[in-house]
Structure formats: structure tokens, C-alpha cells
Short mmCIF file of C-alpha atoms and ligand atoms in Angstrom, two decimals:
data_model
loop_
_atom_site.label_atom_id
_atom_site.label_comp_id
_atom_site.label_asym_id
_atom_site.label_seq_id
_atom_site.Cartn_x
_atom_site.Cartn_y
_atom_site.Cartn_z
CA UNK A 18 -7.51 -22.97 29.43
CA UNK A 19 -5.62 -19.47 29.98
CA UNK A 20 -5.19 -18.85 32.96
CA UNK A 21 -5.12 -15.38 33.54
CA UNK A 22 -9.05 -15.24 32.52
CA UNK A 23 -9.88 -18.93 33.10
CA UNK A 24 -11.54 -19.02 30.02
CA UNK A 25 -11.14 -21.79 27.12
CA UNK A 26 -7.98 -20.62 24.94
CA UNK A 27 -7.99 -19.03 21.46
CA UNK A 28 -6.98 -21.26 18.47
CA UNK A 29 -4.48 -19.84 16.36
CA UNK A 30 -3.29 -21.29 12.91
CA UNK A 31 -1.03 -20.05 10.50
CA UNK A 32 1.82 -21.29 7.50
CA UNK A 33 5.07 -20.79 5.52
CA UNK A 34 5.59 -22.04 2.30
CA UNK A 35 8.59 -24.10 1.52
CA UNK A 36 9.86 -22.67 -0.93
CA UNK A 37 13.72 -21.90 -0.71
CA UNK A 38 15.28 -20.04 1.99
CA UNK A 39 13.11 -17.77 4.19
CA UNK A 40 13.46 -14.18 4.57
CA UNK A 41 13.55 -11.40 7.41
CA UNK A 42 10.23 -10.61 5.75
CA UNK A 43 9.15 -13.99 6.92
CA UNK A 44 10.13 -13.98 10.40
CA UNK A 45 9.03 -10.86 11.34
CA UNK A 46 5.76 -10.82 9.49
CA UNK A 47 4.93 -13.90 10.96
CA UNK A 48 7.23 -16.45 12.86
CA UNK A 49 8.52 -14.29 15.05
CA UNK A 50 5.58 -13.41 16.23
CA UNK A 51 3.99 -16.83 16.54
CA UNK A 52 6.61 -17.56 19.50
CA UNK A 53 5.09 -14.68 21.29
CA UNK A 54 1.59 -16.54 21.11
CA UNK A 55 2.16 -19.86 22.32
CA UNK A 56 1.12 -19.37 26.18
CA UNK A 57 -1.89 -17.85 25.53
CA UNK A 58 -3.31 -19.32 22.55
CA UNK A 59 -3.65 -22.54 21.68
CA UNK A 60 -1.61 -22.62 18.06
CA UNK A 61 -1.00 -24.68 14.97
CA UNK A 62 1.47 -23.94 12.83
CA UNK A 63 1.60 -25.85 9.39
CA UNK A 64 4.48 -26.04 6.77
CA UNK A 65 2.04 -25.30 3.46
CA UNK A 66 3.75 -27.66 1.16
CA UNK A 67 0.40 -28.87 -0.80
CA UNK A 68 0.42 -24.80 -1.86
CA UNK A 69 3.88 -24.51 -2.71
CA UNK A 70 3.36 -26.60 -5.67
CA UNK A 71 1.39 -24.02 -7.24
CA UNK A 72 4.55 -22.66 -8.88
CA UNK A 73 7.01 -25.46 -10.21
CA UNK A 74 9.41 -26.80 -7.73
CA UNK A 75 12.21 -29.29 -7.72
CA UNK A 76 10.81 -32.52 -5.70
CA UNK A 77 14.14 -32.54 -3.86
CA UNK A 78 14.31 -28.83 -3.30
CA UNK A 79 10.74 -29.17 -2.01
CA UNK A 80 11.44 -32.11 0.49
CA UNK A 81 14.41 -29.98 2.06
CA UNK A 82 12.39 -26.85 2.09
CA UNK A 83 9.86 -28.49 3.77
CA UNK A 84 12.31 -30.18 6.62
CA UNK A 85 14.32 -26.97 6.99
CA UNK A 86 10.89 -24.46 7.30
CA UNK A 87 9.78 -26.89 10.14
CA UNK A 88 13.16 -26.53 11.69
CA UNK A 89 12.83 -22.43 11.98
CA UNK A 90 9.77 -23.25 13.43
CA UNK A 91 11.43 -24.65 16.07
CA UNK A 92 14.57 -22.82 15.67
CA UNK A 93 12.92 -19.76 15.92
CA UNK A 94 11.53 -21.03 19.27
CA UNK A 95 7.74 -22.85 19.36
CA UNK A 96 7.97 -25.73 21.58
CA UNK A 97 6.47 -28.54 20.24
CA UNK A 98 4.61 -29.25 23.19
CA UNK A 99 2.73 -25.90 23.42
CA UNK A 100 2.23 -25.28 18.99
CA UNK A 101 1.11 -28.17 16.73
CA UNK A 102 3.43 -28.25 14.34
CA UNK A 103 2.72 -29.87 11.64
CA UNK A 104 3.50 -30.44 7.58
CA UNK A 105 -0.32 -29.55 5.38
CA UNK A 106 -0.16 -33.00 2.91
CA UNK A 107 -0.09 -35.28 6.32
CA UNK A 108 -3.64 -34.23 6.93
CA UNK A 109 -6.18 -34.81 4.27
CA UNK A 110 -8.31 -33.48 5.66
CA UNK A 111 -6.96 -29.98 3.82
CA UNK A 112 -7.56 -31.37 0.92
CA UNK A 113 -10.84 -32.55 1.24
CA UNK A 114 -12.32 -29.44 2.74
CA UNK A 115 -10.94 -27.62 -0.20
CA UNK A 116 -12.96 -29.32 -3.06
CA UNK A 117 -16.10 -28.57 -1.04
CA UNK A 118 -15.11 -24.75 -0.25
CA UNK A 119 -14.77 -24.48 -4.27
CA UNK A 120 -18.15 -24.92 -4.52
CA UNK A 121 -18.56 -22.14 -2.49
CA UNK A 122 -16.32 -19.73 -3.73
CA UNK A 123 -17.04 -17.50 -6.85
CA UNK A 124 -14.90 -17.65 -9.54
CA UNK A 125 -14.70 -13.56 -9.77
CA UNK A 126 -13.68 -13.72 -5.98
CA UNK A 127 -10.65 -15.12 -6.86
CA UNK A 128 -10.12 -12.99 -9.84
CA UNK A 129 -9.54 -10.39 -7.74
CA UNK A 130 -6.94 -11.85 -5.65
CA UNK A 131 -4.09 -9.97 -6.22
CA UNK A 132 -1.63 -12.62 -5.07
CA UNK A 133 -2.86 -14.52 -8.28
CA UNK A 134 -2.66 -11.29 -10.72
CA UNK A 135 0.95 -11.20 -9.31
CA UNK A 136 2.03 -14.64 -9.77
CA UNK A 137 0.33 -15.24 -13.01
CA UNK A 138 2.40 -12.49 -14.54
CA UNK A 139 5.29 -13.70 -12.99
CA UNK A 140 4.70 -17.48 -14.08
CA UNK A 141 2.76 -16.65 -17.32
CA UNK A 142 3.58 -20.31 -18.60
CA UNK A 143 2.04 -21.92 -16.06
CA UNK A 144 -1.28 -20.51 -15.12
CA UNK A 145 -2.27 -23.47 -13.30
CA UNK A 146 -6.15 -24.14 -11.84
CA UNK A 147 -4.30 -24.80 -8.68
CA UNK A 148 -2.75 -20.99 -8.37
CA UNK A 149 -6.29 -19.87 -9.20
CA UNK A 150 -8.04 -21.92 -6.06
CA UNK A 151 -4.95 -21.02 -3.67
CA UNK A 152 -6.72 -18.80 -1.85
CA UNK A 153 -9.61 -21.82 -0.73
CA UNK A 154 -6.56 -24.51 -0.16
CA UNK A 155 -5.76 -21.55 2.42
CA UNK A 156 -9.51 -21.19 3.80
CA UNK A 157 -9.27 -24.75 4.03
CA UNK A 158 -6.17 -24.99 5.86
CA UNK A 159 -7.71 -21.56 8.80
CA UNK A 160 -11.78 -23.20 8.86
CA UNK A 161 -10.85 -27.02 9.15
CA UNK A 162 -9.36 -25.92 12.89
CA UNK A 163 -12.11 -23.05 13.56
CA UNK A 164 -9.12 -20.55 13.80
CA UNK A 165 -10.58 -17.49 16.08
CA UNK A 166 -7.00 -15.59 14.66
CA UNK A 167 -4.56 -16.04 11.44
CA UNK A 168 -1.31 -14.04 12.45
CA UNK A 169 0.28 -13.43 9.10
CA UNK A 170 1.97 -9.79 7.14
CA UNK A 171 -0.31 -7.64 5.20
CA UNK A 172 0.37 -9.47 1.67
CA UNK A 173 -2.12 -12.36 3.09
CA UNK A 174 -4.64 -10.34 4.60
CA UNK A 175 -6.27 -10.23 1.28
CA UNK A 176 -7.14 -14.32 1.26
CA UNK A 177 -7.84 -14.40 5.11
CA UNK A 178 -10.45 -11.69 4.27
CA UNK A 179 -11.86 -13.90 1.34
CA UNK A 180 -11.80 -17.02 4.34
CA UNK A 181 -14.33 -14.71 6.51
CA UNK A 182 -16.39 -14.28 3.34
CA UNK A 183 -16.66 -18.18 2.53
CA UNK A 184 -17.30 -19.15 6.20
CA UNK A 185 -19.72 -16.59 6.10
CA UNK A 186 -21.70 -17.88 3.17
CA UNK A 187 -21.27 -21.24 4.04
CA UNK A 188 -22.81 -20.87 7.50
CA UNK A 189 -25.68 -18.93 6.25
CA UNK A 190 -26.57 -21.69 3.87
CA UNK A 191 -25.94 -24.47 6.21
CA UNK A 192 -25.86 -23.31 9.95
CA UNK A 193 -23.11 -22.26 11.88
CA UNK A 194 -20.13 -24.78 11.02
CA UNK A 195 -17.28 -22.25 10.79
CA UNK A 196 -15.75 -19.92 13.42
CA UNK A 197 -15.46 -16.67 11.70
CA UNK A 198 -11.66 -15.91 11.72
CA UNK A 199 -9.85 -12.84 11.81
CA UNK A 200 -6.32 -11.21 10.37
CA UNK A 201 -3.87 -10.44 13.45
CA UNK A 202 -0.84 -8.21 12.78
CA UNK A 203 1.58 -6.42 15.02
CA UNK A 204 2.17 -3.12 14.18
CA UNK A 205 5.63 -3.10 13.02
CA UNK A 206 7.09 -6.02 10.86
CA UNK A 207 3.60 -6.68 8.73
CA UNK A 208 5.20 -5.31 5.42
CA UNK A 209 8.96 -5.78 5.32
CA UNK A 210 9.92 -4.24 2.29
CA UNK A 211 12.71 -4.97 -0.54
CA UNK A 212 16.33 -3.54 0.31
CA UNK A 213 16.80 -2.64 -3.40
CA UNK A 214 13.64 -1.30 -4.46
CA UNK A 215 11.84 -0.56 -1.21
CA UNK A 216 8.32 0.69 -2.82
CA UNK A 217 8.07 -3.52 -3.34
CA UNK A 218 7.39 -6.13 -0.87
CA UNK A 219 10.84 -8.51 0.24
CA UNK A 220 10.03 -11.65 -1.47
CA UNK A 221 11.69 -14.79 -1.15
CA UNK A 222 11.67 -15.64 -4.80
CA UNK A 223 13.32 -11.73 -5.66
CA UNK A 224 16.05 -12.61 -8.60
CA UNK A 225 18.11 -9.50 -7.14
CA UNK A 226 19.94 -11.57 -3.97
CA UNK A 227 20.74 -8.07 -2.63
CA UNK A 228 17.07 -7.23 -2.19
CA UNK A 229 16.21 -9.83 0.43
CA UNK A 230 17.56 -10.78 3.73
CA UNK A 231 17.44 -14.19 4.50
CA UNK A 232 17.12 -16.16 8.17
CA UNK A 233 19.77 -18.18 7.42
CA UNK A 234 22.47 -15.30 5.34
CA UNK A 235 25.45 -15.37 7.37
CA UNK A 236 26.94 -11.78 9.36
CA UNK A 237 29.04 -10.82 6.50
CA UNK A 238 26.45 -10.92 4.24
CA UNK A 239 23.47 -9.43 6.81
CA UNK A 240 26.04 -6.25 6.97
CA UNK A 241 26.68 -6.39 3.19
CA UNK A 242 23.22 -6.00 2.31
CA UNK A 243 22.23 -4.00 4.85
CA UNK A 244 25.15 -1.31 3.61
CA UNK A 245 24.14 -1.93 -0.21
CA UNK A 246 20.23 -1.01 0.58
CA UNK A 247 18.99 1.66 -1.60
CA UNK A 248 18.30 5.02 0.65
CA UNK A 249 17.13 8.23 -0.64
CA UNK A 250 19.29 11.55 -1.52
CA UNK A 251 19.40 13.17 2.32
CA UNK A 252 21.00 11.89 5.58
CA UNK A 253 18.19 11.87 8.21
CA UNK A 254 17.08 9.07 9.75
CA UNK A 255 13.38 9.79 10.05
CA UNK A 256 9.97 7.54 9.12
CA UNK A 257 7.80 8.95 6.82
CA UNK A 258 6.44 8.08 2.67
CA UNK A 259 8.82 10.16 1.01
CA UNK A 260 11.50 7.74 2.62
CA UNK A 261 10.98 4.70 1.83
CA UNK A 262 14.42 2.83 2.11
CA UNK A 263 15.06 4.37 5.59
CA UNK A 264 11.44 3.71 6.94
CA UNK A 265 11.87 -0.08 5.25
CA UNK A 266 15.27 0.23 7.36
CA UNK A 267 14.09 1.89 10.80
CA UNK A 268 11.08 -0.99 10.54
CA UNK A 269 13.39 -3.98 10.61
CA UNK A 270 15.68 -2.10 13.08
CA UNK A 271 12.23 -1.48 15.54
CA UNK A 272 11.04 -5.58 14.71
CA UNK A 273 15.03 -6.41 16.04
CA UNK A 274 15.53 -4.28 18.94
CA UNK A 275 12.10 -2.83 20.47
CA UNK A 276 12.72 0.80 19.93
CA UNK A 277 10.14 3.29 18.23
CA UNK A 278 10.77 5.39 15.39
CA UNK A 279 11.16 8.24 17.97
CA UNK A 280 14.16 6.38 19.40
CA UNK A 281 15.71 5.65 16.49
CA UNK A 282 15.36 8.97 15.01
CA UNK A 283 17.21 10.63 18.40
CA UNK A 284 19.71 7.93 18.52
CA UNK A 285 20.99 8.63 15.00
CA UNK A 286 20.46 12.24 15.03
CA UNK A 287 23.84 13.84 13.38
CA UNK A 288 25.01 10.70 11.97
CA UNK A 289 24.64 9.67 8.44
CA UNK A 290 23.71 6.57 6.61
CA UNK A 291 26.30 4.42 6.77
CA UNK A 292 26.16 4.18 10.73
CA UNK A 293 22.32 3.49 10.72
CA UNK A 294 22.94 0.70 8.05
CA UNK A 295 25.44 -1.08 10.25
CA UNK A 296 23.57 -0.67 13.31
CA UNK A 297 20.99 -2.29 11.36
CA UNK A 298 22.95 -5.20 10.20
CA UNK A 299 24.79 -5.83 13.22
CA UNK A 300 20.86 -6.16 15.31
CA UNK A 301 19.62 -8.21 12.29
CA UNK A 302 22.55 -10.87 12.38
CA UNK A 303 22.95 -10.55 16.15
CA UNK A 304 19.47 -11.67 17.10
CA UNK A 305 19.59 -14.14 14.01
CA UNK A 306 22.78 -15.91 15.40
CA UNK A 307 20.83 -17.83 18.04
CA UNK A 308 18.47 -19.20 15.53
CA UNK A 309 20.72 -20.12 12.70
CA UNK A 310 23.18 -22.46 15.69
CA UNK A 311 19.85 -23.93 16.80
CA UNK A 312 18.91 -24.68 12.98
CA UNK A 313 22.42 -26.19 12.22
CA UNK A 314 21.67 -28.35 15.12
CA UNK A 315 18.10 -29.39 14.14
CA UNK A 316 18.77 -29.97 10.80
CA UNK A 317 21.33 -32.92 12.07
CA UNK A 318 18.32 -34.51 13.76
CA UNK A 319 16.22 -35.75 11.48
CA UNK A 320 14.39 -38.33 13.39
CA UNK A 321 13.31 -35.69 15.78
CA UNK A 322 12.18 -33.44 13.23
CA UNK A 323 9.91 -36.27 11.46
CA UNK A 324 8.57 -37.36 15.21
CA UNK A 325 7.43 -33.27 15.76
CA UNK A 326 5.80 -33.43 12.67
CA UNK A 327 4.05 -37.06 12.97
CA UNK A 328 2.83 -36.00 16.40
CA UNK A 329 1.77 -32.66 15.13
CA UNK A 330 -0.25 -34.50 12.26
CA UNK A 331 -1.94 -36.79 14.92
CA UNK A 332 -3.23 -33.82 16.79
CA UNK A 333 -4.16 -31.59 13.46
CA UNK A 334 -5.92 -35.00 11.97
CA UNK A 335 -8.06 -35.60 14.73
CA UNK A 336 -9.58 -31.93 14.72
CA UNK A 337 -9.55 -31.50 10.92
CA UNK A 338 -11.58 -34.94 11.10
CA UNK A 339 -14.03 -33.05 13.47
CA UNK A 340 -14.70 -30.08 11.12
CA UNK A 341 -14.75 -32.14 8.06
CA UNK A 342 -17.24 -34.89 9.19
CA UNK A 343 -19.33 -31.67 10.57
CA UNK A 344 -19.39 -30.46 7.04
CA UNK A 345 -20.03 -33.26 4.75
CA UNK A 346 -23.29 -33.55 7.07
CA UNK A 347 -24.21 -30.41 6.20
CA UNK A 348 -23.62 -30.47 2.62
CA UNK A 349 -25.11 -34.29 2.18
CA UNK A 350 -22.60 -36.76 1.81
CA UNK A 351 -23.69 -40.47 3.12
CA UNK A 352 -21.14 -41.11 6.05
CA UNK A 353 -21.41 -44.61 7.73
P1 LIG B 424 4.22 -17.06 2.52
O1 LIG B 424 4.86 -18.40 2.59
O2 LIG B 424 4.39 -16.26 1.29
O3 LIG B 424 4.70 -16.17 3.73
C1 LIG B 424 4.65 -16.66 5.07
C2 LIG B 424 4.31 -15.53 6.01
O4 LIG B 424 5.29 -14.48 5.90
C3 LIG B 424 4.62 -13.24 5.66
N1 LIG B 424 5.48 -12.42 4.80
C4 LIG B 424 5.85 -11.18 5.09
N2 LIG B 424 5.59 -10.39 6.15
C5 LIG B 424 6.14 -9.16 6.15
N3 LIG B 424 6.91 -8.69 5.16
C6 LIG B 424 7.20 -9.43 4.07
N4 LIG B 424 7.97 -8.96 3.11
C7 LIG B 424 6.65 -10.75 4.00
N5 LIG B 424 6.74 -11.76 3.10
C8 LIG B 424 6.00 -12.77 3.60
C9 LIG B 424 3.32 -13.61 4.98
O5 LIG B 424 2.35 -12.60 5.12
C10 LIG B 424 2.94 -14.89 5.72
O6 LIG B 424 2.29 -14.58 6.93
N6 LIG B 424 -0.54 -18.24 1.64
C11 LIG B 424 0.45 -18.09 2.66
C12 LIG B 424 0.70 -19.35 3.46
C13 LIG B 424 -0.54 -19.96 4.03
C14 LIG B 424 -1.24 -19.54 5.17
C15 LIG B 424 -2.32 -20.44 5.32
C16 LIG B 424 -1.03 -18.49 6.07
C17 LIG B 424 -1.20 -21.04 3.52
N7 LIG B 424 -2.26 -21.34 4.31
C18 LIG B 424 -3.25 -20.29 6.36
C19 LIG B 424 -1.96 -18.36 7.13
C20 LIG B 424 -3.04 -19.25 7.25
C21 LIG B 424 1.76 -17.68 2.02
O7 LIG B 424 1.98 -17.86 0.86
O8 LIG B 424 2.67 -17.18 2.88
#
């Protein structure tokens, strides 16, 4: 229950892929945010391994992704005891609901997902069904909990949008099964760009280290990149289109330390560049500190990471269960 309206609590779900080391784009489009949700909603967080194998990944790479992304969760700071937290291929139930949902999705709807016209050209020799039906792995993973919100960064909106579209469809066929889920995004953070070409979203996966920030990039190398980041020709520090390196920049500086563009703007008014960019670095690795010691110290505790995410897939089970059971009624299936 909240209880500030005494009314039954919101469910929240949302993921991260585990696929090498996060990036400022990841925290403040999304976990970041989560931790801001967890007294009010009722939230499950999942670590999306079943989608990151999509592209190729190294099984070992893939296992350590997948303990260290569940760590920033709780580095980051969700309490286990408020969030599910959980890892996608412990619950079945993902799966499961995904074959059915593909008989309920059109194959041009997913043509059109840009995510896949992006990764196919990027992995051209391995255009896999599985990148193709991403998008319903991910409706899956929001309908099996009857998610009332998905907090995630612009790039996802997109598939959460297609999600609506299947639940829709599916409940006008069969009844009302699905909660009809919507996109929820903060107004800064949702679109952290690259540092080196800052018309292009920061992607983990960038080949250009110097483009991306990660969660776990030590000081040095926040302020290094920071300094390096591709500005344009003037020395104002103002938001707007035809600046897109120093809006990219006053974004991440807002996400780290509250103030609006106004703020910034006035606080940097006369100085050049080179100031802003370390001001920027020194916020970024200054509220990153905190949760990099608290990862170092997670990662060491393995057996508390794998009971968070047992308990997490006892909880996420037993509700998937509900939704699933729900809808192989309504489709036909003989259940004894
Ligand atoms: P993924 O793993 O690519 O990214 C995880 C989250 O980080 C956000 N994000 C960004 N936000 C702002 N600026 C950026 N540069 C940036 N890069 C990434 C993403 O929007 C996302 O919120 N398909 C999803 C994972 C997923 C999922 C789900 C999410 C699977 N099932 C169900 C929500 C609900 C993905 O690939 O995110």
C-alpha cells in the first residue's frame, strides 16, 4: 500500500543488459532513477541476460556481466527488500510468454523497430531471429508482471510503445489480461549523448573508449574524458540544438548535481570550456565514488549476491506464474 494515498501501490519493472561495463548513459537514463522509486512503487528490476544474447557474447564475459549489473543495482542503492531484483533466465516464465506474444505481433511491427535496423547494420553477420523478436522478449518481460510504468531513456520508448500495442490487441481478442503499461522518463538524463560525437546516443558497445563514460571509469579517467569531449567553436555555456556537445555536457552536469540549465549557464558565465568540463568531471566521479566502493565491496560477496537474486526469482516466479497461467487460459492450452 502507499501510504500517503492509502491506495494499492504501482508496479514498476524495468532492465539492463549485461553486456560489458555500464555507462553514465545507463545510470542516469534509468538506474538512477529507479532508486528514487522504490517507496512508492512497488518495483522489479531484472538483469536481461536471455536478451543480451542477441548479439554474440563470451559465456564468461556474460556470467560476470550479469553478477556485476546486479551489483550496481544494489550499488547504486535499491534495497533488496523494497525492489525485486532479479536475473530474466531464472524465471521461465519470460520465456514462455514470449512464444505466445509472437503470435501476436506482426512481423512489419518489428520491421520498424529501429533498435533492430541499428543493430542489424552493426552485426550484419549475424542477423539472428532472436534480434528480430527482441522487442516481444521485452513485452514479455513488462506484461508477465502487469507493469502500470517502464522507467527507461528515450532509445526504449520505441519497444515499450510496441508492448502497449500487443497488450492492446491481445486483450481485445481475449479479455482484459494485460495492464496497459506506460513509458516514464524524467526530464533530464533520458538521452545521454556520446562525448565524441554528441549528435549520437552514448552506447556501451561505442569502439571510441573516449565517447562513453562508464559507472565504474576511475577519477582520472572521468576528468580525462570529460576534458577530451568534443564542444563546438564558441565559449558559452548555454543549452540549445546548435550546441550539442555543451547541452550533452550541461545534461549530465544537471542529472549529477540538481541545477537547471539557467544555473549552469549563470554559474559559468565568463568562463570558458575547460572550467565547465572539469566541473563536469569532478560532479560525475564525485557522486560515482560512493557507488564504485560499494561495488568493490559487493562484488567480494558472492553468496549474497546469488541469495538477492534467488529470492528475487522466488517473488518474480510466483507472479509471472499468475499472468502466464491467466494467459494460456485464454489462448487454449489444456492446464491440469
Ligand atoms: P539497455 O541495456 O540498452 O539500457 C538500459 C537502460 O539504459 C537506458 N540507456 C540510456 N539512457 C539515457 N542515455 C543513454 N545514452 C542510454 N543508453 C541506455 C536505456 O533506455 C534503458 O532504460 N531492451 C532494454 C532492456 C530491457 C528492458 C526490458 C527495459 C529488456 N526488457 C523491459 C525495460 C523493460 C535495453 O536494451 O536496455
Amino acid at each position: 500500500m502507499n501510504q500517503a494515498t492509502n491506495t494499492p501501490k504501482k508496479r514498476i519493472f524495468s532492465g539492463v543488459q549485461p553486456t560489458g561495463n555500464l555507462t553514465i548513459g545507463n545510470y542516469l537514463g534509468a538506474i538512477k532513477n529507479w532508486t528514487a522509486l522504490q517507496e512508492d512503487y512497488d518495483c522489479l528490476y531484472c538483469v536481461v541476460n536471455q536478451h543480451a544474447i542477441t548479439v554474440r557474447q563470451d559465456p564468461a564475459n556474460l556470467r560476470k556481466s550479469t553478477y556485476e549489473t546486479l551489483a550496481l543495482y544494489l550499488a547504486a542503492g535499491l534495497d533488496p527488500e523494497k525492489n525485486t531484483l532479479f536475473i530474466q533466465s531464472h524465471v521461465s516464465a519470460h520465456a514462455e510468454l514470449a512464444w505466445v506474444l509472437n503470435c501476436y505481433t506482426m512481423f512489419g511491427e518489428l520491421s520498424r523497430m529501429t533498435q533492430f535496423k541499428d543493430k542489424s547494420a552493426k552485426n550484419a553477420d549475424n542477423i539472428n531471429a532472436g534480434l528480430f523478436t527482441y522487442p516481444v522478449l521485452m513485452a514479455a518481460d513488462i506484461l508477465l508482471y502487469q507493469a502500470d510504468l517502464v522507467p527507461v531513456g528515450i532509445d526504449q520508448k520505441q519497444h515499450v510503445e510496441l508492448t502497449r500495442d500487443i497488450a492492446v490487441r491481445f486483450n481485445s481478442i481475449y479479455s482484459d489480461t494485460f495492464t496497459i503499461p506506460e513509458p516514464y522518463m524524467p526530464k533530464t538524463g533520458t538521452k545521454i549523448m556520446s562525448l565524441q560525437e554528441p549528435t549520437k546516443k552514448m552506447s556501451k558497445s561505442d569502439a571510441n573508449e573516449n565517447a562513453t563514460v562508464r559507472i565504474l571509469d576511475d577519477k582520472d579517467t572521468i576528468i580525462r574524458k570529460f576534458n577530451l569531449a568534443f564542444t563546438d567553436s564558441d565559449t558559452v555555456v548555454r543549452y540549445g540544438e546548435d550546441k550539442p556537445g555543451v547541452s550533452n555536457l550541461m545534461s549530465i552536469y544537471s542529472c549529477f548535481t540538481g541545477k537547471s540549465f539557467e544555473e549552469i549557464t549563470k554559474d559559468f558565465e565568463g568562463k570558458g570550456y575547460g572550467d565547465f568540463k572539469l566541473a563536469v568531471g569532478e560532479a560525475c566521479a564525485d557522486a560515482l565514488a560512493p557507488v564504485q566502493s560499494r561495488f568493490k565491496e559487493l562484488m567480494k560477496d558472492k553468496a549474497y549476491l546469488e541469495a538477492v537474486a534467488k529470492n528475487g526469482a522466488e517473488t518474480a516466479s510466483y507472479l509471472a506464474r499468475k499472468t502466464l497461467s491467466k494467459v494460456y487460459r485464454k489462448v487454449g492450452f489444456v492446464q491440469f
